[in-house]
Every structure is written in C-alpha cells, then in structure tokens.
Amino acid sequence: MLEEESTEAVSALHDLSATDLIAGFRARQFSPSEVLDDVLAHIAVWEPHIKALYAFDPEGARAAAKASTERWQKGEAHGALDGVPVTIKDNIATKGVAVPLGTAVMKLVPADADSPPAARLREAGAIIFSKTTMPDFGMLSSGLSSFHPLTRNPWDLRQNPGGSSAGAGAAGAAGYGPLHLGTDIGGSVRLPACWCGLVALKPSLGRVPIDPPYVGRVAGPMTRTVDDAALMMSVMAKPDRRDGMSLPSNDINWKALDKPSRKLRIGLLLDLGVGQALEQEVRDVATKAAKAFEGSGASVHEVKGVLTRETLEGLDNFWRARLWDDLSRLPATERGKTLPYILKWAEAGAKLSGVDVIRGFNATMAIRAAAAKLFADIDYLISPVSPVVKFAAELAAPLNDPDRPFEHIAYTVPWNMAENPAISINGGYDATGFPIGVQIIGRRFDDLGVLGMAKAFESLRGPQRPWPRPPK
C-alpha cells in the first residue's frame, strides 16, 4: 500500500482545489506559473508508476501559464479558470493532437479543432497540459489499452483505476492538478471516480455538448470536490451547434449548491436482480450514505432497479454490433491490433441478426420508461457505483469475461440510456483503505440538484482520508 500523507500537512499547490487556486491567484499568494511548476514536479514523481498521461506538453503549458500569470498581475484575468491546470481525455479532440481512442488501430491524425468541452475550458483560461489515457474505443471499465501503457490506480498500484476515463481517474487521485475531463457512455467517469476516490458527474444528455454525439454519450468533470465539478460545469454547459442534441441555453447558477434534505423522497437501490453480485463493503457504504440523508430529514426507502436481464443483454448486443460495424471496415491485419478482449467481444456482433440489434437498441427505450416511472415517486436515488470494491490492474473488467462484459455496469449504464444526471462521490473505504464510491441520481435535467445532493453529502460524510503519496 502507498504511504499516507499526514492530515496535519499544509496542502501543496498541486493538491489545492480549482476554487482555492483562483482565490490564491486573485490574492496574489501564488501565480499560475508557480502552480504549474509544482504540478509538473509532482507528475515527474508519480507518472512512472501510474502512466496516466498521453500527449503530455509541459513546454506548451509553461508558455500558457506564463501568459496567465501576466494577466493576473495586470488584473486582467481571462475567464473563470484562468491559470488552472486541466487534463482532457484522449477521445475529446484538442486542436493539433491526434485522437487515438485508446487503440493501436487508429491512424494518428492531428485534430483540426478543439471539441466543444475542450474549447469551453480553453476559452475560460484553463491550461490544458496533457491528454489522459483510455482503453480501446472507450469500451472497457479499465486502464488496459492496445495503444497506451497500462494505467494503474494511485491508491494501490496493483489495482485498476477503472475506465474508460482511466487516466483522468488516476491523474485526479495522484494530484495532477484539480480538474480532469472524461466521457461517459455506460459509467466511464463514475466508475474510475468510484475506484479513485473522486467526484465525477455524468450530466444529463446534451448538457455538455460533445462531438461526435451519440446515444448516451456525455462529457463530465472529474475532480476532488463538488465545488470544482460545479465550476467546470459552469464553463462547459453551453450550447454548441456541432452537437445536435445539445440543450438550449439555461441560466443555471452553478454556485447555488445548497440542497436541504428535509422532506426529500430518496430511493435506495441495492439489489438489482441482474449483474454482478454486490459486495458487502460496497453495500455497507451505500446504506450508510442513505442513512446520513435520512438523519438529516429525508425520507428513504428501498426501491427496485430499472434493468432486467433482457435489457442488459440487449444493450450488450447493440454495442457489440455498433463496434463491429467500425472494425469490420478495417483490413484484418489492422483489425487484429485491437485489444484481444475487445476484438473477441465485438466479433460476436457479426453473428447478430438485424432483429437482435433492434431489440438491443429498444432496450434503451425500455430503460428510459422504467426510469421515468421510478422517478415519479422519488426525488433522488442513491446506489452503489460499482458492485465490486476493486480489481487487478491487468484485467479488462472485474469478471474479465468478454461473454459477460456488462455485469459490473448495471448500476451505472441505465442512467446514460435514460439520460438522467448521476454523480459518483467517495462514500468510504474498504478494510485496506481503498475508496468506495456512492452514486446519486436525479431526474433528467436536474444536474444542479444532483450536485447539490453531492455537496450535502460531503458535509454529512465528514473528512476524507489523505490522498495517496507516490511510492519511494
């Protein structure tokens, strides 16, 4: 296990939240250049162990930090994130950087422009110093990739950081600055947040425009605090014409996170009846979170899930066919570069009939209907993020079985299909000190309410353990 930091220690610059950094810049306690230098020095110690970064650009970042420092010295800060270090996931395009999608199959062609969320962050003055790793095509909850080196979890280097926003999760836990941007189509910001002790919001579909858009696909913040996640949302939640599913402009006050629990109706979802079995330590953490809200005045009762075996397997069929459509267009020699687990999983899509695939897609409509029915009787839902506490770094998934690939995402994937906002926040630890996340889900478009619930839980939960330190 990694050596823990003393709770008495003064926070280093790389450990400060984005809100604290902005306050420090404003008060001239330190500069963006000083913060970046500290972050880069910290990365130099951690990165050989966790391999979280792709397209790391320290020199470009230093130039951007210098310009930001000069703006702050003149009292001319540019945007809400001026000078704050940020990482961006591999599959979110940034101008001039290739987008490999985590796979050796892709040709490395520099992107012509920033994608919508990257553009909003850059416009707000954020310093994008690196991209982060992901597994092939984002189709694993793992740090395993045919293109990137194996990404490991800073809490325990033997364990998986989760995915597909693997590098973002590892970078956040290791202290590579406060803000990290991931994507989520079945749990891909929430699962690594769960296993890395972070906060990660999967917004309502369209709240943060993305390019290319797809069913259930969103971009979301991965941070150490709820306030920082809200700060990122205040920058990224703006319409963009490149995403035909982006929501219209909405004057959401992302700072208004006060959410009284009194009289709220909260559902507690523990036993799904489908998917991987829920481990006792995870059950205990989710139950404790629900009881904390109940103690503050909410009404809590257990509810049934919205997935069935038929809908889970339908989603599996649909996504196999979708990826096989892409892979089948490649020459066999190129296709063979795909991670073997992913290739075996996708190849089964070739054997599905058109009716099988349509039934799979229709599972998304069935999940949406079930979710709407559930939220007719509750305001928010609390559940585990993952049914398992952890799994080995070298594995593609907790079960590591391409014939049963979705068993561990049964708590997360419904909310992508139903388009509900859902957030992962650390709820506790196992006996060894490894983090365990709790998920809070709200009605469609209630992104601010979900952040408010997470902010309330931060107070109810109490102080967290110190973040991991690099091994010596």
mmCIF file of C-alpha atoms in Angstrom, residues 267-291 300-306 374 381-388 410-411 415 437-439 441:
data_model
loop_
_atom_site.group_PDB
_atom_site.id
_atom_site.type_symbol
_atom_site.label_atom_id
_atom_site.label_comp_id
_atom_site.label_asym_id
_atom_site.label_seq_id
_atom_site.Cartn_x
_atom_site.Cartn_y
_atom_site.Cartn_z
ATOM 1 C CA GLY A 267 -34.831 5.816 -3.093
ATOM 2 C CA LEU A 268 -32.097 3.383 -2.069
ATOM 3 C CA LEU A 269 -31.178 0.863 -4.763
ATOM 4 C CA LEU A 270 -29.112 -2.061 -3.540
ATOM 5 C CA ASP A 271 -30.296 -5.310 -5.103
ATOM 6 C CA LEU A 272 -30.686 -5.104 -8.870
ATOM 7 C CA GLY A 273 -31.620 -8.693 -9.572
ATOM 8 C CA VAL A 274 -29.209 -8.573 -12.509
ATOM 9 C CA GLY A 275 -25.472 -8.082 -12.977
ATOM 10 C CA GLN A 276 -22.547 -8.865 -10.736
ATOM 11 C CA ALA A 277 -23.237 -9.623 -7.068
ATOM 12 C CA LEU A 278 -22.965 -6.675 -4.684
ATOM 13 C CA GLU A 279 -20.018 -6.993 -2.307
ATOM 14 C CA GLN A 280 -20.785 -6.404 1.372
ATOM 15 C CA GLU A 281 -18.369 -3.487 1.857
ATOM 16 C CA VAL A 282 -19.995 -1.648 -1.066
ATOM 17 C CA ARG A 283 -23.480 -2.357 0.306
ATOM 18 C CA ASP A 284 -22.454 -1.002 3.694
ATOM 19 C CA VAL A 285 -21.117 2.254 2.239
ATOM 20 C CA ALA A 286 -24.249 2.907 0.135
ATOM 21 C CA THR A 287 -26.531 2.090 3.076
ATOM 22 C CA LYS A 288 -24.554 4.416 5.360
ATOM 23 C CA ALA A 289 -24.917 7.242 2.804
ATOM 24 C CA ALA A 290 -28.685 6.765 2.653
ATOM 25 C CA LYS A 291 -28.919 6.747 6.457
ATOM 26 C CA VAL A 300 -35.578 6.953 2.460
ATOM 27 C CA HIS A 301 -36.954 3.640 1.227
ATOM 28 C CA GLU A 302 -35.542 0.797 -0.845
ATOM 29 C CA VAL A 303 -36.631 0.560 -4.478
ATOM 30 C CA LYS A 304 -36.240 -1.901 -7.330
ATOM 31 C CA GLY A 305 -33.893 -1.307 -10.254
ATOM 32 C CA VAL A 306 -34.807 -0.437 -13.838
ATOM 33 C CA LEU A 374 -39.257 5.221 -10.796
ATOM 34 C CA LEU A 381 -31.821 7.812 -5.939
ATOM 35 C CA ILE A 382 -28.801 6.516 -4.015
ATOM 36 C CA SER A 383 -26.980 3.393 -5.164
ATOM 37 C CA PRO A 384 -23.531 1.857 -5.417
ATOM 38 C CA VAL A 385 -21.438 2.890 -8.410
ATOM 39 C CA SER A 386 -19.747 -0.487 -8.795
ATOM 40 C CA PRO A 387 -20.783 -3.790 -7.235
ATOM 41 C CA VAL A 388 -17.119 -4.601 -6.500
ATOM 42 C CA ALA A 410 -25.605 -2.493 -14.080
ATOM 43 C CA TYR A 411 -25.672 0.372 -11.543
ATOM 44 C CA TRP A 415 -28.709 6.489 -16.430
ATOM 45 C CA GLY A 437 -17.948 5.385 -4.326
ATOM 46 C CA VAL A 438 -21.627 6.202 -3.842
ATOM 47 C CA GLN A 439 -23.883 7.216 -6.737
ATOM 48 C CA ILE A 441 -29.049 10.061 -9.466
#
